Amino acid sequence: MVSTGLVITATMSMANVVINDPRSLVLLPRFGIEFGFGDQTVEDICRSKGIDVNLFLLMVNTFLSPNYFPSKMLRYKESNLELLLVYLQKSHNYYLEVKIPKLHLHIEDFLSTAKHPAMLQLKAFFNEYIQEVREHISYEEQTAFPYIQLFISNNSDKALDSNYTITEFRKHHSDIEEKLSDLKNLLIKYLPPSSDSYLQVTILRELIDLENDLVNHARIEDKILIPIVEQLEQTLK
Amino acid sequence: MDRTLLIVEPSDIVRTGLLSIIKASGLFKSILEATDIHGMQLAIKSLSTPLDLVLLNPSVCVSGSIHNLISGISGLAIVAIHHLPLDEVGTSPFHAAINLSLTSAQIETRLTKVLKRKHPESRITSENTLSAREEDVLRLLVTGCSSKEIAEKLFISPHTVITHRKNISRKLNIRSVSGLTVYAILNNFISLDQL
């Protein structure tokens, strides 16, 4: 992943943040931030949206740079945990409702242009992948998130009494990027050329985009969400 | 000497300095640079010649990952770059260490020593064609055999099968069995009706 190496700070103009590193574009809707923000700074926008600016910076910087380490410790607030969950849910929706259906359509198109017997297998492979993503997301939304929700809604007793701990979530965090990366390599290195090479470029762009987004998404879960909940589990026990 | 070196060092000053010292020594024909682990992985993947030595600043490794990293590229000679003249105790996973207080001549001597000690078969290559044995393993794997079954059929140990599988995935850049299946059909290792 390319990292521009620029650390986003509260006093930067939001427009510049997005222009400098367009990978941050996709984050704004997940925070409920709408475009047309003029010259407002990151801080202004967070304040008007009721977002803790330190959490925003932590998440954006963690998303953009694999090695980001915050200069300030984040103070735990229930509203922050809630914002994190909303954010993660919105990214899940984005994968399921926007990215994957789009990729699916492109791949169907691509398969119809080539007659090689391997294409059938490729179709099966892609369907397997979609199934894997759905399972992964549904585990998070139906098991892990409701557990975390208990801490937010002042039911931490219930959470601590249950057999579940966030460590399970960490373990369950399987590598859903594996097949995506395989698909990318198959397209670039091994599949017979299609009559429509722009279509192949489009598919590859979508694949690479989704792959990066998923890796960055997982990093937010691993580096921010899970440690916060682990800490809660320890202090409340 | 057609040796290849990879320098993994986040500091531009240190990396550029090392580069110019090592270039002047003539020990290596090509030198790749990376500033972090990600860059290092990209560099290793993109190799067109075997890699002989890695100069690595241990601070680029996330704690605990250093042993994983090194075992992942086992057989490769790795020399640590320390910014301070540290006690050499902390360098145990490495073959040698250099620090910023050494002279050019001392650096050259240390690297030469490591290169001499190394066996040629420990070079990492980016040779991407499958061996005949790997093709056998692939064929059985995609028709649904487990590692244990493959071991029995080919009269090799399950451990060897796992090594073959790792090498196949590394060479092809495809890790999942279903991805390998597509590859196998594309390259006529098997036909659809064998699945």
mmCIF file with all atom_site columns, N, CA and C in Angstrom, chain A residues 32-89:
data_model
loop_
_atom_site.group_PDB
_atom_site.id
_atom_site.type_symbol
_atom_site.label_atom_id
_atom_site.label_alt_id
_atom_site.label_comp_id
_atom_site.label_asym_id
_atom_site.label_entity_id
_atom_site.label_seq_id
_atom_site.pdbx_PDB_ins_code
_atom_site.Cartn_x
_atom_site.Cartn_y
_atom_site.Cartn_z
_atom_site.occupancy
_atom_site.B_iso_or_equiv
_atom_site.pdbx_formal_charge
_atom_site.auth_seq_id
_atom_site.auth_comp_id
_atom_site.auth_asym_id
_atom_site.auth_atom_id
_atom_site.pdbx_PDB_model_num
ATOM 1   N N  . GLY A 1 32 ? -20.592 9.881  8.228  1.00 0.00 ? 32 GLY A N  1
ATOM 2   C CA . GLY A 1 32 ? -21.742 10.764 8.012  1.00 0.00 ? 32 GLY A CA 1
ATOM 3   C C  . GLY A 1 32 ? -21.330 12.175 7.614  1.00 0.00 ? 32 GLY A C  1
ATOM 4   N N  . ILE A 1 33 ? -20.122 12.325 7.082  1.00 0.00 ? 33 ILE A N  1
ATOM 5   C CA . ILE A 1 33 ? -19.671 13.653 6.647  1.00 0.00 ? 33 ILE A CA 1
ATOM 6   C C  . ILE A 1 33 ? -20.028 13.837 5.167  1.00 0.00 ? 33 ILE A C  1
ATOM 7   N N  . GLU A 1 34 ? -20.717 14.947 4.874  1.00 0.00 ? 34 GLU A N  1
ATOM 8   C CA . GLU A 1 34 ? -21.127 15.177 3.492  1.00 0.00 ? 34 GLU A CA 1
ATOM 9   C C  . GLU A 1 34 ? -20.157 16.124 2.794  1.00 0.00 ? 34 GLU A C  1
ATOM 10  N N  . PHE A 1 35 ? -20.084 15.991 1.465  1.00 0.00 ? 35 PHE A N  1
ATOM 11  C CA . PHE A 1 35 ? -19.178 16.860 0.712  1.00 0.00 ? 35 PHE A CA 1
ATOM 12  C C  . PHE A 1 35 ? -19.727 18.280 0.644  1.00 0.00 ? 35 PHE A C  1
ATOM 13  N N  . GLY A 1 36 ? -18.919 19.178 0.086  1.00 0.00 ? 36 GLY A N  1
ATOM 14  C CA . GLY A 1 36 ? -19.320 20.581 0.011  1.00 0.00 ? 36 GLY A CA 1
ATOM 15  C C  . GLY A 1 36 ? -18.940 21.288 1.289  1.00 0.00 ? 36 GLY A C  1
ATOM 16  N N  . PHE A 1 37 ? -17.818 20.865 1.898  1.00 0.00 ? 37 PHE A N  1
ATOM 17  C CA . PHE A 1 37 ? -17.464 21.445 3.201  1.00 0.00 ? 37 PHE A CA 1
ATOM 18  C C  . PHE A 1 37 ? -16.571 22.678 3.109  1.00 0.00 ? 37 PHE A C  1
ATOM 19  N N  . GLY A 1 38 ? -16.389 23.205 1.912  1.00 0.00 ? 38 GLY A N  1
ATOM 20  C CA . GLY A 1 38 ? -15.628 24.454 1.768  1.00 0.00 ? 38 GLY A CA 1
ATOM 21  C C  . GLY A 1 38 ? -14.244 24.359 2.373  1.00 0.00 ? 38 GLY A C  1
ATOM 22  N N  . ASP A 1 39 ? -13.842 25.360 3.134  1.00 0.00 ? 39 ASP A N  1
ATOM 23  C CA . ASP A 1 39 ? -12.497 25.377 3.714  1.00 0.00 ? 39 ASP A CA 1
ATOM 24  C C  . ASP A 1 39 ? -12.476 24.984 5.185  1.00 0.00 ? 39 ASP A C  1
ATOM 25  N N  . GLN A 1 40 ? -13.536 24.362 5.656  1.00 0.00 ? 40 GLN A N  1
ATOM 26  C CA . GLN A 1 40 ? -13.570 23.990 7.073  1.00 0.00 ? 40 GLN A CA 1
ATOM 27  C C  . GLN A 1 40 ? -12.448 23.021 7.416  1.00 0.00 ? 40 GLN A C  1
ATOM 28  N N  . THR A 1 41 ? -11.948 23.153 8.645  1.00 0.00 ? 41 THR A N  1
ATOM 29  C CA . THR A 1 41 ? -10.894 22.234 9.080  1.00 0.00 ? 41 THR A CA 1
ATOM 30  C C  . THR A 1 41 ? -11.520 20.926 9.547  1.00 0.00 ? 41 THR A C  1
ATOM 31  N N  . VAL A 1 42 ? -10.648 19.954 9.726  1.00 0.00 ? 42 VAL A N  1
ATOM 32  C CA . VAL A 1 42 ? -11.075 18.648 10.229 1.00 0.00 ? 42 VAL A CA 1
ATOM 33  C C  . VAL A 1 42 ? -11.805 18.817 11.566 1.00 0.00 ? 42 VAL A C  1
ATOM 34  N N  . GLU A 1 43 ? -11.217 19.674 12.406 1.00 0.00 ? 43 GLU A N  1
ATOM 35  C CA . GLU A 1 43 ? -11.778 19.925 13.729 1.00 0.00 ? 43 GLU A CA 1
ATOM 36  C C  . GLU A 1 43 ? -13.193 20.521 13.644 1.00 0.00 ? 43 GLU A C  1
ATOM 37  N N  . ASP A 1 44 ? -13.358 21.557 12.773 1.00 0.00 ? 44 ASP A N  1
ATOM 38  C CA . ASP A 1 44 ? -14.676 22.203 12.600 1.00 0.00 ? 44 ASP A CA 1
ATOM 39  C C  . ASP A 1 44 ? -15.723 21.173 12.231 1.00 0.00 ? 44 ASP A C  1
ATOM 40  N N  . ILE A 1 45 ? -15.379 20.366 11.242 1.00 0.00 ? 45 ILE A N  1
ATOM 41  C CA . ILE A 1 45 ? -16.361 19.422 10.724 1.00 0.00 ? 45 ILE A CA 1
ATOM 42  C C  . ILE A 1 45 ? -16.719 18.386 11.782 1.00 0.00 ? 45 ILE A C  1
ATOM 43  N N  . CYS A 1 46 ? -15.694 17.891 12.497 1.00 0.00 ? 46 CYS A N  1
ATOM 44  C CA . CYS A 1 46 ? -15.969 16.906 13.544 1.00 0.00 ? 46 CYS A CA 1
ATOM 45  C C  . CYS A 1 46 ? -16.882 17.510 14.605 1.00 0.00 ? 46 CYS A C  1
ATOM 46  N N  . ARG A 1 47 ? -16.601 18.762 14.965 1.00 0.00 ? 47 ARG A N  1
ATOM 47  C CA . ARG A 1 47 ? -17.413 19.393 16.008 1.00 0.00 ? 47 ARG A CA 1
ATOM 48  C C  . ARG A 1 47 ? -18.859 19.493 15.551 1.00 0.00 ? 47 ARG A C  1
ATOM 49  N N  . SER A 1 48 ? -19.056 19.934 14.306 1.00 0.00 ? 48 SER A N  1
ATOM 50  C CA . SER A 1 48 ? -20.440 20.121 13.860 1.00 0.00 ? 48 SER A CA 1
ATOM 51  C C  . SER A 1 48 ? -21.170 18.786 13.707 1.00 0.00 ? 48 SER A C  1
ATOM 52  N N  . LYS A 1 49 ? -20.401 17.714 13.554 1.00 0.00 ? 49 LYS A N  1
ATOM 53  C CA . LYS A 1 49 ? -21.045 16.398 13.403 1.00 0.00 ? 49 LYS A CA 1
ATOM 54  C C  . LYS A 1 49 ? -21.095 15.630 14.723 1.00 0.00 ? 49 LYS A C  1
ATOM 55  N N  . GLY A 1 50 ? -20.536 16.242 15.775 1.00 0.00 ? 50 GLY A N  1
ATOM 56  C CA . GLY A 1 50 ? -20.524 15.556 17.069 1.00 0.00 ? 50 GLY A CA 1
ATOM 57  C C  . GLY A 1 50 ? -19.581 14.360 17.110 1.00 0.00 ? 50 GLY A C  1
ATOM 58  N N  . ILE A 1 51 ? -18.499 14.442 16.315 1.00 0.00 ? 51 ILE A N  1
ATOM 59  C CA . ILE A 1 51 ? -17.522 13.351 16.305 1.00 0.00 ? 51 ILE A CA 1
ATOM 60  C C  . ILE A 1 51 ? -16.309 13.756 17.146 1.00 0.00 ? 51 ILE A C  1
ATOM 61  N N  . ASP A 1 52 ? -15.820 12.906 18.006 1.00 0.00 ? 52 ASP A N  1
ATOM 62  C CA . ASP A 1 52 ? -14.607 13.175 18.773 1.00 0.00 ? 52 ASP A CA 1
ATOM 63  C C  . ASP A 1 52 ? -13.441 13.278 17.778 1.00 0.00 ? 52 ASP A C  1
ATOM 64  N N  . VAL A 1 53 ? -12.856 14.465 17.710 1.00 0.00 ? 53 VAL A N  1
ATOM 65  C CA . VAL A 1 53 ? -11.851 14.692 16.671 1.00 0.00 ? 53 VAL A CA 1
ATOM 66  C C  . VAL A 1 53 ? -10.636 13.774 16.853 1.00 0.00 ? 53 VAL A C  1
ATOM 67  N N  . ASN A 1 54 ? -10.306 13.454 18.117 1.00 0.00 ? 54 ASN A N  1
ATOM 68  C CA . ASN A 1 54 ? -9.159  12.563 18.332 1.00 0.00 ? 54 ASN A CA 1
ATOM 69  C C  . ASN A 1 54 ? -9.422  11.154 17.809 1.00 0.00 ? 54 ASN A C  1
ATOM 70  N N  . LEU A 1 55 ? -10.664 10.713 17.970 1.00 0.00 ? 55 LEU A N  1
ATOM 71  C CA . LEU A 1 55 ? -11.008 9.400  17.433 1.00 0.00 ? 55 LEU A CA 1
ATOM 72  C C  . LEU A 1 55 ? -10.966 9.440  15.908 1.00 0.00 ? 55 LEU A C  1
ATOM 73  N N  . PHE A 1 56 ? -11.501 10.527 15.345 1.00 0.00 ? 56 PHE A N  1
ATOM 74  C CA . PHE A 1 56 ? -11.498 10.670 13.888 1.00 0.00 ? 56 PHE A CA 1
ATOM 75  C C  . PHE A 1 56 ? -10.067 10.595 13.348 1.00 0.00 ? 56 PHE A C  1
ATOM 76  N N  . LEU A 1 57 ? -9.172  11.353 13.985 1.00 0.00 ? 57 LEU A N  1
ATOM 77  C CA . LEU A 1 57 ? -7.781  11.379 13.520 1.00 0.00 ? 57 LEU A CA 1
ATOM 78  C C  . LEU A 1 57 ? -7.128  10.007 13.667 1.00 0.00 ? 57 LEU A C  1
ATOM 79  N N  . LEU A 1 58 ? -7.408  9.369  14.801 1.00 0.00 ? 58 LEU A N  1
ATOM 80  C CA . LEU A 1 58 ? -6.843  8.043  15.034 1.00 0.00 ? 58 LEU A CA 1
ATOM 81  C C  . LEU A 1 58 ? -7.292  7.074  13.939 1.00 0.00 ? 58 LEU A C  1
ATOM 82  N N  . MET A 1 59 ? -8.594  7.133  13.621 1.00 0.00 ? 59 MET A N  1
ATOM 83  C CA . MET A 1 59 ? -9.115  6.184  12.628 1.00 0.00 ? 59 MET A CA 1
ATOM 84  C C  . MET A 1 59 ? -8.607  6.495  11.225 1.00 0.00 ? 59 MET A C  1
ATOM 85  N N  . VAL A 1 60 ? -8.638  7.766  10.850 1.00 0.00 ? 60 VAL A N  1
ATOM 86  C CA . VAL A 1 60 ? -8.197  8.129  9.495  1.00 0.00 ? 60 VAL A CA 1
ATOM 87  C C  . VAL A 1 60 ? -6.719  7.796  9.318  1.00 0.00 ? 60 VAL A C  1
ATOM 88  N N  . ASN A 1 61 ? -5.911  8.161  10.300 1.00 0.00 ? 61 ASN A N  1
ATOM 89  C CA . ASN A 1 61 ? -4.476  7.908  10.166 1.00 0.00 ? 61 ASN A CA 1
ATOM 90  C C  . ASN A 1 61 ? -4.157  6.418  10.194 1.00 0.00 ? 61 ASN A C  1
ATOM 91  N N  . THR A 1 62 ? -4.878  5.670  11.015 1.00 0.00 ? 62 THR A N  1
ATOM 92  C CA . THR A 1 62 ? -4.656  4.223  11.052 1.00 0.00 ? 62 THR A CA 1
ATOM 93  C C  . THR A 1 62 ? -5.068  3.595  9.729  1.00 0.00 ? 62 THR A C  1
ATOM 94  N N  . PHE A 1 63 ? -6.156  4.123  9.154  1.00 0.00 ? 63 PHE A N  1
ATOM 95  C CA . PHE A 1 63 ? -6.628  3.614  7.869  1.00 0.00 ? 63 PHE A CA 1
ATOM 96  C C  . PHE A 1 63 ? -5.598  3.898  6.772  1.00 0.00 ? 63 PHE A C  1
ATOM 97  N N  . LEU A 1 64 ? -5.017  5.087  6.808  1.00 0.00 ? 64 LEU A N  1
ATOM 98  C CA . LEU A 1 64 ? -4.134  5.496  5.715  1.00 0.00 ? 64 LEU A CA 1
ATOM 99  C C  . LEU A 1 64 ? -2.705  4.968  5.851  1.00 0.00 ? 64 LEU A C  1
ATOM 100 N N  . SER A 1 65 ? -2.190  4.874  7.084  1.00 0.00 ? 65 SER A N  1
ATOM 101 C CA . SER A 1 65 ? -0.804  4.403  7.212  1.00 0.00 ? 65 SER A CA 1
ATOM 102 C C  . SER A 1 65 ? -0.699  3.220  8.164  1.00 0.00 ? 65 SER A C  1
ATOM 103 N N  . PRO A 1 66 ? -0.147  2.121  7.642  1.00 0.00 ? 66 PRO A N  1
ATOM 104 C CA . PRO A 1 66 ? -0.038  0.885  8.430  1.00 0.00 ? 66 PRO A CA 1
ATOM 105 C C  . PRO A 1 66 ? 0.734   1.089  9.730  1.00 0.00 ? 66 PRO A C  1
ATOM 106 N N  . ASN A 1 67 ? 1.684   1.994  9.751  1.00 0.00 ? 67 ASN A N  1
ATOM 107 C CA . ASN A 1 67 ? 2.534   2.101  10.934 1.00 0.00 ? 67 ASN A CA 1
ATOM 108 C C  . ASN A 1 67 ? 2.201   3.282  11.826 1.00 0.00 ? 67 ASN A C  1
ATOM 109 N N  . TYR A 1 68 ? 1.024   3.875  11.609 1.00 0.00 ? 68 TYR A N  1
ATOM 110 C CA . TYR A 1 68 ? 0.686   5.068  12.385 1.00 0.00 ? 68 TYR A CA 1
ATOM 111 C C  . TYR A 1 68 ? 0.613   4.751  13.871 1.00 0.00 ? 68 TYR A C  1
ATOM 112 N N  . PHE A 1 69 ? 1.226   5.616  14.657 1.00 0.00 ? 69 PHE A N  1
ATOM 113 C CA . PHE A 1 69 ? 1.104   5.484  16.098 1.00 0.00 ? 69 PHE A CA 1
ATOM 114 C C  . PHE A 1 69 ? 0.679   6.845  16.642 1.00 0.00 ? 69 PHE A C  1
ATOM 115 N N  . PRO A 1 70 ? -0.468  6.888  17.358 1.00 0.00 ? 70 PRO A N  1
ATOM 116 C CA . PRO A 1 70 ? -1.016  8.186  17.762 1.00 0.00 ? 70 PRO A CA 1
ATOM 117 C C  . PRO A 1 70 ? -0.101  8.902  18.771 1.00 0.00 ? 70 PRO A C  1
ATOM 118 N N  . SER A 1 71 ? -0.064  10.227 18.683 1.00 0.00 ? 71 SER A N  1
ATOM 119 C CA . SER A 1 71 ? 0.768   10.986 19.616 1.00 0.00 ? 71 SER A CA 1
ATOM 120 C C  . SER A 1 71 ? 0.017   11.224 20.924 1.00 0.00 ? 71 SER A C  1
ATOM 121 N N  . LYS A 1 72 ? -1.315  11.083 20.874 1.00 0.00 ? 72 LYS A N  1
ATOM 122 C CA . LYS A 1 72 ? -2.108  11.264 22.092 1.00 0.00 ? 72 LYS A CA 1
ATOM 123 C C  . LYS A 1 72 ? -2.884  9.998  22.378 1.00 0.00 ? 72 LYS A C  1
ATOM 124 N N  . MET A 1 73 ? -2.998  9.652  23.640 1.00 0.00 ? 73 MET A N  1
ATOM 125 C CA . MET A 1 73 ? -3.825  8.494  23.978 1.00 0.00 ? 73 MET A CA 1
ATOM 126 C C  . MET A 1 73 ? -5.282  8.919  23.911 1.00 0.00 ? 73 MET A C  1
ATOM 127 N N  . LEU A 1 74 ? -6.105  8.021  23.451 1.00 0.00 ? 74 LEU A N  1
ATOM 128 C CA . LEU A 1 74 ? -7.524  8.327  23.329 1.00 0.00 ? 74 LEU A CA 1
ATOM 129 C C  . LEU A 1 74 ? -8.204  8.025  24.654 1.00 0.00 ? 74 LEU A C  1
ATOM 130 N N  . ARG A 1 75 ? -8.993  8.973  25.140 1.00 0.00 ? 75 ARG A N  1
ATOM 131 C CA . ARG A 1 75 ? -9.743  8.683  26.369 1.00 0.00 ? 75 ARG A CA 1
ATOM 132 C C  . ARG A 1 75 ? -10.996 7.927  26.030 1.00 0.00 ? 75 ARG A C  1
ATOM 133 N N  . TYR A 1 76 ? -11.290 6.879  26.813 1.00 0.00 ? 76 TYR A N  1
ATOM 134 C CA . TYR A 1 76 ? -12.441 6.060  26.475 1.00 0.00 ? 76 TYR A CA 1
ATOM 135 C C  . TYR A 1 76 ? -13.750 6.785  26.761 1.00 0.00 ? 76 TYR A C  1
ATOM 136 N N  . LYS A 1 77 ? -14.637 6.761  25.786 1.00 0.00 ? 77 LYS A N  1
ATOM 137 C CA . LYS A 1 77 ? -15.988 7.285  25.965 1.00 0.00 ? 77 LYS A CA 1
ATOM 138 C C  . LYS A 1 77 ? -16.932 6.310  25.273 1.00 0.00 ? 77 LYS A C  1
ATOM 139 N N  . GLU A 1 78 ? -18.119 6.116  25.863 1.00 0.00 ? 78 GLU A N  1
ATOM 140 C CA . GLU A 1 78 ? -19.084 5.218  25.222 1.00 0.00 ? 78 GLU A CA 1
ATOM 141 C C  . GLU A 1 78 ? -19.425 5.681  23.806 1.00 0.00 ? 78 GLU A C  1
ATOM 142 N N  . SER A 1 79 ? -19.544 7.025  23.670 1.00 0.00 ? 79 SER A N  1
ATOM 143 C CA . SER A 1 79 ? -19.942 7.548  22.355 1.00 0.00 ? 79 SER A CA 1
ATOM 144 C C  . SER A 1 79 ? -18.906 7.184  21.290 1.00 0.00 ? 79 SER A C  1
ATOM 145 N N  . ASN A 1 80 ? -17.647 7.043  21.719 1.00 0.00 ? 80 ASN A N  1
ATOM 146 C CA . ASN A 1 80 ? -16.612 6.681  20.751 1.00 0.00 ? 80 ASN A CA 1
ATOM 147 C C  . ASN A 1 80 ? -16.754 5.248  20.276 1.00 0.00 ? 80 ASN A C  1
ATOM 148 N N  . LEU A 1 81 ? -17.069 4.376  21.225 1.00 0.00 ? 81 LEU A N  1
ATOM 149 C CA . LEU A 1 81 ? -17.249 2.977  20.863 1.00 0.00 ? 81 LEU A CA 1
ATOM 150 C C  . LEU A 1 81 ? -18.438 2.858  19.905 1.00 0.00 ? 81 LEU A C  1
ATOM 151 N N  . GLU A 1 82 ? -19.448 3.669  20.192 1.00 0.00 ? 82 GLU A N  1
ATOM 152 C CA . GLU A 1 82 ? -20.636 3.643  19.351 1.00 0.00 ? 82 GLU A CA 1
ATOM 153 C C  . GLU A 1 82 ? -20.305 4.121  17.934 1.00 0.00 ? 82 GLU A C  1
ATOM 154 N N  . LEU A 1 83 ? -19.534 5.204  17.867 1.00 0.00 ? 83 LEU A N  1
ATOM 155 C CA . LEU A 1 83 ? -19.144 5.737  16.563 1.00 0.00 ? 83 LEU A CA 1
ATOM 156 C C  . LEU A 1 83 ? -18.353 4.682  15.772 1.00 0.00 ? 83 LEU A C  1
ATOM 157 N N  . LEU A 1 84 ? -17.469 3.979  16.474 1.00 0.00 ? 84 LEU A N  1
ATOM 158 C CA . LEU A 1 84 ? -16.681 2.929  15.827 1.00 0.00 ? 84 LEU A CA 1
ATOM 159 C C  . LEU A 1 84 ? -17.585 1.852  15.223 1.00 0.00 ? 84 LEU A C  1
ATOM 160 N N  . LEU A 1 85 ? -18.577 1.440  16.005 1.00 0.00 ? 85 LEU A N  1
ATOM 161 C CA . LEU A 1 85 ? -19.470 0.397  15.500 1.00 0.00 ? 85 LEU A CA 1
ATOM 162 C C  . LEU A 1 85 ? -20.264 0.885  14.285 1.00 0.00 ? 85 LEU A C  1
ATOM 163 N N  . VAL A 1 86 ? -20.763 2.132  14.368 1.00 0.00 ? 86 VAL A N  1
ATOM 164 C CA . VAL A 1 86 ? -21.511 2.678  13.229 1.00 0.00 ? 86 VAL A CA 1
ATOM 165 C C  . VAL A 1 86 ? -20.620 2.714  12.001 1.00 0.00 ? 86 VAL A C  1
ATOM 166 N N  . TYR A 1 87 ? -19.405 3.169  12.215 1.00 0.00 ? 87 TYR A N  1
ATOM 167 C CA . TYR A 1 87 ? -18.440 3.250  11.128 1.00 0.00 ? 87 TYR A CA 1
ATOM 168 C C  . TYR A 1 87 ? -18.218 1.869  10.487 1.00 0.00 ? 87 TYR A C  1
ATOM 169 N N  . LEU A 1 88 ? -17.983 0.877  11.331 1.00 0.00 ? 88 LEU A N  1
ATOM 170 C CA . LEU A 1 88 ? -17.681 -0.465 10.801 1.00 0.00 ? 88 LEU A CA 1
ATOM 171 C C  . LEU A 1 88 ? -18.885 -1.045 10.068 1.00 0.00 ? 88 LEU A C  1
ATOM 172 N N  . GLN A 1 89 ? -20.073 -0.790 10.631 1.00 0.00 ? 89 GLN A N  1
ATOM 173 C CA . GLN A 1 89 ? -21.282 -1.284 9.975  1.00 0.00 ? 89 GLN A CA 1
ATOM 174 C C  . GLN A 1 89 ? -21.472 -0.643 8.604  1.00 0.00 ? 89 GLN A C  1
#
